[in-house]
Amino acid sequence: MGRDDHKWQASAWQCSVFSELRTILLTGASSGIGAYCTRALKADGWRVFATARKEKDIAVLRAEGVEAFYLDYREPESIAALVTAVLERTGGRLDALYNNGAHAQAGAVEDLPVEALREQFEANVFGWHDLTRRIIPVMRAQGHGRLVHCSSILGMMPARFRGAYCASKYAVEGLMLSLRQELVDSGVHVSLIEPGPVVSDIHRNGMSWFLKHVDYAGSVHKAGYRKQLEQLRAGAGHSSMQANPDVVYRALRHALLSRRPRPHYVVTVPAKAGVLLRRLLPASLLYRVLARNV
């Protein structure tokens, strides 16, 4: 365990409210980071309201004692119904919101139809904004709250064939950091967690979006696509470079419980290395280095 981990935990232990039952709404709980954080929060004594899109995933969560609900960020009516249902169960209060659910649209920018970007932003930006706006008045009225968003290192630096996903995460960064400034002195805090590679199914789940929107066989980038598809099918999505979701949970726990939550939590070694390179290298050299990393 590193020095930062001890520091995060110490801050959390010093927070007396941790002994109280806390409520959190967490999205994208069917797998990966969301599933891990849902179970870890519940084990730590939180009352967790978790969401998923598929009925079978909702059933699994409920079988484990989690209060689970349907949510698709692309459907405003499901966002409204979710908020109503959760607030009915809490008496109109909520301590924390963790926006985590998302999908990753792969493909070179020149191969992406506008509709692909629309769907990416509906799920990864507009839906997050809608849900967050519905929760802010609740937190303002009670005088406290934590709004945490699972961004990505790709919200801080670009990557080949990830333009749509990068754009959505850059948008989240700008939107929610502006919100953080606007909520100063309200008792409501905003934090962004920026993971690098973490064990999850996001890239595998994104395959359907790639096949839906990208004519990869007719693209000038077909060789690069073929290489990535082969890596994915070979199980490269679980390489040694990927961290366990616990690294995200430690950051989330600090963002939820610290008296002074950070605006940014960069987690995983590759993400921290990327931030360091961005500081040290001239932009032209940095982007040449990134362009070779396919």
CSV table of N, CA and C in Angstrom, one decimal, residues 3-107:
chain,number,residue,atom,x,y,z
A,3,ARG,N,2.0,5.5,0.0
A,3,ARG,CA,1.8,6.6,1.0
A,3,ARG,C,0.5,7.3,0.8
A,4,ASP,N,0.1,7.5,-0.5
A,4,ASP,CA,-1.2,8.1,-0.8
A,4,ASP,C,-2.4,7.3,-0.3
A,5,ASP,N,-2.3,6.0,-0.3
A,5,ASP,CA,-3.4,5.1,0.2
A,5,ASP,C,-3.5,5.3,1.7
A,6,HIS,N,-2.4,5.3,2.4
A,6,HIS,CA,-2.5,5.5,3.9
A,6,HIS,C,-3.1,6.9,4.2
A,7,LYS,N,-2.7,7.9,3.4
A,7,LYS,CA,-3.2,9.3,3.6
A,7,LYS,C,-4.7,9.3,3.4
A,8,TRP,N,-5.2,8.7,2.3
A,8,TRP,CA,-6.6,8.7,2.0
A,8,TRP,C,-7.4,8.0,3.1
A,9,GLN,N,-6.9,6.9,3.5
A,9,GLN,CA,-7.6,6.1,4.6
A,9,GLN,C,-7.6,6.9,5.9
A,10,ALA,N,-6.5,7.5,6.2
A,10,ALA,CA,-6.4,8.3,7.5
A,10,ALA,C,-7.5,9.4,7.5
A,11,SER,N,-7.6,10.1,6.4
A,11,SER,CA,-8.6,11.2,6.3
A,11,SER,C,-10.0,10.6,6.5
A,12,ALA,N,-10.2,9.4,5.9
A,12,ALA,CA,-11.6,8.9,6.0
A,12,ALA,C,-11.8,8.4,7.4
A,13,TRP,N,-10.9,7.8,8.1
A,13,TRP,CA,-11.1,7.4,9.5
A,13,TRP,C,-11.3,8.6,10.4
A,14,GLN,N,-10.7,9.7,10.1
A,14,GLN,CA,-10.9,10.9,10.9
A,14,GLN,C,-12.3,11.5,10.8
A,15,CYS,N,-13.0,11.1,9.8
A,15,CYS,CA,-14.3,11.7,9.5
A,15,CYS,C,-15.4,11.0,10.3
A,16,SER,N,-15.9,11.7,11.3
A,16,SER,CA,-16.9,11.0,12.3
A,16,SER,C,-18.1,10.5,11.6
A,17,VAL,N,-18.5,11.2,10.5
A,17,VAL,CA,-19.8,10.8,9.9
A,17,VAL,C,-19.7,9.3,9.3
A,18,PHE,N,-18.5,8.8,9.2
A,18,PHE,CA,-18.4,7.4,8.7
A,18,PHE,C,-19.1,6.4,9.5
A,19,SER,N,-19.3,6.7,10.8
A,19,SER,CA,-20.0,5.8,11.7
A,19,SER,C,-21.5,5.8,11.4
A,20,GLU,N,-22.0,6.7,10.7
A,20,GLU,CA,-23.5,6.8,10.4
A,20,GLU,C,-23.8,6.1,9.1
A,21,LEU,N,-25.0,5.6,9.0
A,21,LEU,CA,-25.4,5.0,7.7
A,21,LEU,C,-25.5,6.1,6.7
A,22,ARG,N,-24.8,5.9,5.6
A,22,ARG,CA,-24.8,6.9,4.5
A,22,ARG,C,-25.5,6.4,3.3
A,23,THR,N,-26.0,7.3,2.5
A,23,THR,CA,-26.8,6.8,1.3
A,23,THR,C,-26.0,7.3,0.0
A,24,ILE,N,-25.9,6.4,-1.0
A,24,ILE,CA,-25.3,6.8,-2.2
A,24,ILE,C,-26.0,6.2,-3.4
A,25,LEU,N,-26.1,6.9,-4.5
A,25,LEU,CA,-26.6,6.4,-5.7
A,25,LEU,C,-25.5,6.2,-6.7
A,26,LEU,N,-25.3,5.0,-7.1
A,26,LEU,CA,-24.2,4.6,-8.0
A,26,LEU,C,-24.7,4.0,-9.3
A,27,THR,N,-24.2,4.5,-10.4
A,27,THR,CA,-24.6,4.0,-11.7
A,27,THR,C,-23.6,3.0,-12.3
A,28,GLY,N,-24.1,2.2,-13.3
A,28,GLY,CA,-23.3,1.3,-14.0
A,28,GLY,C,-22.7,0.2,-13.1
A,29,ALA,N,-23.6,-0.4,-12.3
A,29,ALA,CA,-23.1,-1.4,-11.3
A,29,ALA,C,-23.1,-2.9,-11.8
A,30,SER,N,-23.3,-3.1,-13.0
A,30,SER,CA,-23.4,-4.5,-13.5
A,30,SER,C,-22.1,-5.2,-13.6
A,31,SER,N,-21.0,-4.5,-13.8
A,31,SER,CA,-19.7,-5.1,-13.9
A,31,SER,C,-18.6,-4.1,-13.6
A,32,GLY,N,-17.4,-4.6,-13.6
A,32,GLY,CA,-16.2,-3.7,-13.5
A,32,GLY,C,-16.2,-2.8,-12.3
A,33,ILE,N,-15.8,-1.6,-12.5
A,33,ILE,CA,-15.6,-0.6,-11.4
A,33,ILE,C,-16.9,-0.5,-10.6
A,34,GLY,N,-18.0,-0.3,-11.3
A,34,GLY,CA,-19.3,-0.1,-10.7
A,34,GLY,C,-19.7,-1.3,-9.8
A,35,ALA,N,-19.5,-2.5,-10.3
A,35,ALA,CA,-19.9,-3.7,-9.5
A,35,ALA,C,-19.0,-3.8,-8.2
A,36,TYR,N,-17.7,-3.5,-8.4
A,36,TYR,CA,-16.8,-3.6,-7.3
A,36,TYR,C,-17.2,-2.6,-6.2
A,37,CYS,N,-17.3,-1.4,-6.7
A,37,CYS,CA,-17.6,-0.3,-5.7
A,37,CYS,C,-18.9,-0.5,-5.0
A,38,THR,N,-19.9,-1.0,-5.7
A,38,THR,CA,-21.2,-1.3,-5.1
A,38,THR,C,-21.0,-2.2,-3.9
A,39,ARG,N,-20.4,-3.3,-4.1
A,39,ARG,CA,-20.2,-4.3,-3.1
A,39,ARG,C,-19.3,-3.8,-1.9
A,40,ALA,N,-18.3,-3.0,-2.3
A,40,ALA,CA,-17.4,-2.5,-1.3
A,40,ALA,C,-18.1,-1.5,-0.4
A,41,LEU,N,-18.9,-0.6,-1.0
A,41,LEU,CA,-19.6,0.4,-0.2
A,41,LEU,C,-20.6,-0.3,0.7
A,42,LYS,N,-21.3,-1.3,0.2
A,42,LYS,CA,-22.2,-2.0,1.0
A,42,LYS,C,-21.5,-2.7,2.2
A,43,ALA,N,-20.4,-3.3,1.9
A,43,ALA,CA,-19.6,-3.9,3.0
A,43,ALA,C,-19.1,-2.9,4.0
A,44,ASP,N,-18.9,-1.7,3.6
A,44,ASP,CA,-18.4,-0.6,4.5
A,44,ASP,C,-19.6,0.1,5.2
A,45,GLY,N,-20.8,-0.4,5.0
A,45,GLY,CA,-21.9,0.1,5.8
A,45,GLY,C,-22.8,1.2,5.1
A,46,TRP,N,-22.6,1.4,3.8
A,46,TRP,CA,-23.4,2.4,3.1
A,46,TRP,C,-24.7,1.7,2.7
A,47,ARG,N,-25.7,2.5,2.5
A,47,ARG,CA,-27.0,2.1,1.9
A,47,ARG,C,-26.8,2.5,0.4
A,48,VAL,N,-26.7,1.5,-0.4
A,48,VAL,CA,-26.3,1.7,-1.8
A,48,VAL,C,-27.6,1.5,-2.7
A,49,PHE,N,-27.8,2.5,-3.5
A,49,PHE,CA,-28.8,2.4,-4.6
A,49,PHE,C,-28.0,2.3,-5.9
A,50,ALA,N,-28.1,1.2,-6.5
A,50,ALA,CA,-27.3,0.9,-7.7
A,50,ALA,C,-28.1,0.7,-9.0
A,51,THR,N,-27.5,1.0,-10.1
A,51,THR,CA,-28.3,0.9,-11.4
A,51,THR,C,-27.6,0.0,-12.4
A,52,ALA,N,-28.4,-0.5,-13.3
A,52,ALA,CA,-28.0,-1.3,-14.4
A,52,ALA,C,-29.0,-1.2,-15.5
A,53,ARG,N,-28.6,-1.6,-16.7
A,53,ARG,CA,-29.6,-1.6,-17.8
A,53,ARG,C,-30.3,-2.9,-18.0
A,54,LYS,N,-29.6,-4.0,-17.7
A,54,LYS,CA,-30.2,-5.3,-18.0
A,54,LYS,C,-30.9,-5.9,-16.8
A,55,GLU,N,-32.1,-6.5,-17.0
A,55,GLU,CA,-32.9,-7.0,-15.9
A,55,GLU,C,-32.1,-8.1,-15.2
A,56,LYS,N,-31.4,-8.9,-15.8
A,56,LYS,CA,-30.7,-10.0,-15.2
A,56,LYS,C,-29.6,-9.4,-14.2
A,57,ASP,N,-29.0,-8.3,-14.6
A,57,ASP,CA,-28.0,-7.7,-13.7
A,57,ASP,C,-28.6,-7.0,-12.5
A,58,ILE,N,-29.8,-6.5,-12.7
A,58,ILE,CA,-30.6,-5.9,-11.6
A,58,ILE,C,-31.0,-7.0,-10.6
A,59,ALA,N,-31.4,-8.1,-11.2
A,59,ALA,CA,-31.8,-9.3,-10.3
A,59,ALA,C,-30.6,-9.8,-9.5
A,60,VAL,N,-29.4,-9.8,-10.1
A,60,VAL,CA,-28.2,-10.3,-9.3
A,60,VAL,C,-27.9,-9.3,-8.2
A,61,LEU,N,-28.0,-8.0,-8.4
A,61,LEU,CA,-27.7,-7.0,-7.4
A,61,LEU,C,-28.7,-7.2,-6.3
A,62,ARG,N,-30.0,-7.3,-6.6
A,62,ARG,CA,-31.1,-7.4,-5.6
A,62,ARG,C,-30.9,-8.7,-4.8
A,63,ALA,N,-30.5,-9.7,-5.4
A,63,ALA,CA,-30.2,-11.0,-4.7
A,63,ALA,C,-29.1,-10.8,-3.6
A,64,GLU,N,-28.3,-9.9,-3.8
A,64,GLU,CA,-27.2,-9.6,-2.9
A,64,GLU,C,-27.6,-8.6,-1.8
A,65,GLY,N,-28.8,-8.1,-1.9
A,65,GLY,CA,-29.3,-7.2,-0.9
A,65,GLY,C,-29.1,-5.7,-1.3
A,66,VAL,N,-28.7,-5.5,-2.5
A,66,VAL,CA,-28.5,-4.1,-3.0
A,66,VAL,C,-29.9,-3.6,-3.5
A,67,GLU,N,-30.2,-2.4,-3.3
A,67,GLU,CA,-31.4,-1.8,-3.8
A,67,GLU,C,-31.1,-1.3,-5.2
A,68,ALA,N,-31.5,-2.1,-6.2
A,68,ALA,CA,-31.1,-1.9,-7.6
A,68,ALA,C,-32.2,-1.4,-8.5
A,69,PHE,N,-31.9,-0.6,-9.5
A,69,PHE,CA,-32.9,0.0,-10.3
A,69,PHE,C,-32.5,0.0,-11.8
A,70,TYR,N,-33.4,0.2,-12.6
A,70,TYR,CA,-33.1,0.3,-14.1
A,70,TYR,C,-32.7,1.8,-14.3
A,71,LEU,N,-31.7,1.9,-15.2
A,71,LEU,CA,-31.3,3.3,-15.7
A,71,LEU,C,-30.6,3.1,-17.0
A,72,ASP,N,-31.0,3.9,-18.0
A,72,ASP,CA,-30.3,4.1,-19.2
A,72,ASP,C,-30.1,5.6,-19.4
A,73,TYR,N,-28.9,6.0,-19.3
A,73,TYR,CA,-28.6,7.5,-19.4
A,73,TYR,C,-29.2,8.1,-20.7
A,74,ARG,N,-29.4,7.3,-21.7
A,74,ARG,CA,-30.0,7.9,-22.9
A,74,ARG,C,-31.5,8.0,-22.9
A,75,GLU,N,-32.1,7.6,-21.8
A,75,GLU,CA,-33.5,7.7,-21.6
A,75,GLU,C,-33.9,8.7,-20.5
A,76,PRO,N,-34.2,9.9,-20.7
A,76,PRO,CA,-34.5,10.9,-19.7
A,76,PRO,C,-35.6,10.4,-18.7
A,77,GLU,N,-36.6,9.7,-19.2
A,77,GLU,CA,-37.6,9.2,-18.4
A,77,GLU,C,-37.1,8.2,-17.3
A,78,SER,N,-36.1,7.4,-17.7
A,78,SER,CA,-35.6,6.5,-16.7
A,78,SER,C,-34.8,7.2,-15.6
A,79,ILE,N,-34.1,8.3,-16.0
A,79,ILE,CA,-33.4,9.1,-15.0
A,79,ILE,C,-34.4,9.7,-14.0
A,80,ALA,N,-35.5,10.3,-14.5
A,80,ALA,CA,-36.5,10.9,-13.6
A,80,ALA,C,-37.1,9.8,-12.7
A,81,ALA,N,-37.4,8.7,-13.3
A,81,ALA,CA,-38.0,7.6,-12.5
A,81,ALA,C,-37.1,7.1,-11.4
A,82,LEU,N,-35.8,7.0,-11.7
A,82,LEU,CA,-34.8,6.6,-10.8
A,82,LEU,C,-34.7,7.6,-9.6
A,83,VAL,N,-34.6,8.8,-9.9
A,83,VAL,CA,-34.5,9.8,-8.8
A,83,VAL,C,-35.7,9.8,-7.9
A,84,THR,N,-36.9,9.7,-8.5
A,84,THR,CA,-38.1,9.7,-7.7
A,84,THR,C,-38.1,8.4,-6.8
A,85,ALA,N,-37.8,7.3,-7.3
A,85,ALA,CA,-37.8,6.1,-6.6
A,85,ALA,C,-36.8,6.1,-5.4
A,86,VAL,N,-35.6,6.6,-5.7
A,86,VAL,CA,-34.6,6.7,-4.6
A,86,VAL,C,-35.0,7.6,-3.5
A,87,LEU,N,-35.4,8.8,-3.9
A,87,LEU,CA,-35.8,9.8,-2.9
A,87,LEU,C,-37.0,9.4,-2.1
A,88,GLU,N,-37.9,8.6,-2.7
A,88,GLU,CA,-39.0,8.1,-1.9
A,88,GLU,C,-38.5,7.2,-0.8
A,89,ARG,N,-37.4,6.5,-1.0
A,89,ARG,CA,-36.9,5.5,-0.1
A,89,ARG,C,-36.0,6.2,1.0
A,90,THR,N,-35.5,7.4,0.7
A,90,THR,CA,-34.6,8.0,1.7
A,90,THR,C,-35.3,9.2,2.4
A,91,GLY,N,-36.5,9.4,2.1
A,91,GLY,CA,-37.2,10.6,2.7
A,91,GLY,C,-36.7,11.9,2.1
A,92,GLY,N,-36.3,11.9,0.9
A,92,GLY,CA,-35.9,13.1,0.2
A,92,GLY,C,-34.5,13.5,0.4
A,93,ARG,N,-33.6,12.6,0.9
A,93,ARG,CA,-32.2,13.0,1.1
A,93,ARG,C,-31.3,12.0,0.4
A,94,LEU,N,-30.1,12.5,0.1
A,94,LEU,CA,-29.1,11.7,-0.5
A,94,LEU,C,-27.7,12.3,-0.2
A,95,ASP,N,-26.8,11.4,0.3
A,95,ASP,CA,-25.5,11.9,0.7
A,95,ASP,C,-24.5,12.0,-0.5
A,96,ALA,N,-24.7,11.0,-1.4
A,96,ALA,CA,-23.7,11.0,-2.5
A,96,ALA,C,-24.2,10.4,-3.8
A,97,LEU,N,-23.6,10.9,-4.9
A,97,LEU,CA,-23.9,10.4,-6.2
A,97,LEU,C,-22.6,10.0,-6.9
A,98,TYR,N,-22.5,8.8,-7.4
A,98,TYR,CA,-21.3,8.4,-8.2
A,98,TYR,C,-21.7,8.1,-9.6
A,99,ASN,N,-21.5,9.0,-10.5
A,99,ASN,CA,-21.7,8.7,-11.9
A,99,ASN,C,-20.6,7.9,-12.5
A,100,ASN,N,-20.9,6.7,-12.9
A,100,ASN,CA,-19.9,5.7,-13.3
A,100,ASN,C,-20.3,5.0,-14.6
A,101,GLY,N,-21.6,4.8,-14.9
A,101,GLY,CA,-22.0,4.1,-16.1
A,101,GLY,C,-21.7,4.8,-17.3
A,102,ALA,N,-21.2,4.1,-18.3
A,102,ALA,CA,-20.8,4.7,-19.6
A,102,ALA,C,-20.5,3.6,-20.6
A,103,HIS,N,-20.4,4.0,-21.9
A,103,HIS,CA,-19.9,3.0,-22.9
A,103,HIS,C,-18.8,3.7,-23.7
A,104,ALA,N,-17.9,2.9,-24.3
A,104,ALA,CA,-16.8,3.4,-25.0
A,104,ALA,C,-16.9,3.1,-26.5
A,105,GLN,N,-17.1,4.2,-27.3
A,105,GLN,CA,-17.3,4.1,-28.7
A,105,GLN,C,-15.9,4.2,-29.3
A,106,ALA,N,-15.4,3.1,-29.9
A,106,ALA,CA,-14.1,3.1,-30.5
A,106,ALA,C,-14.2,3.4,-32.0
A,107,GLY,N,-13.1,3.8,-32.6
A,107,GLY,CA,-13.1,4.1,-34.0
A,107,GLY,C,-12.3,5.4,-34.3
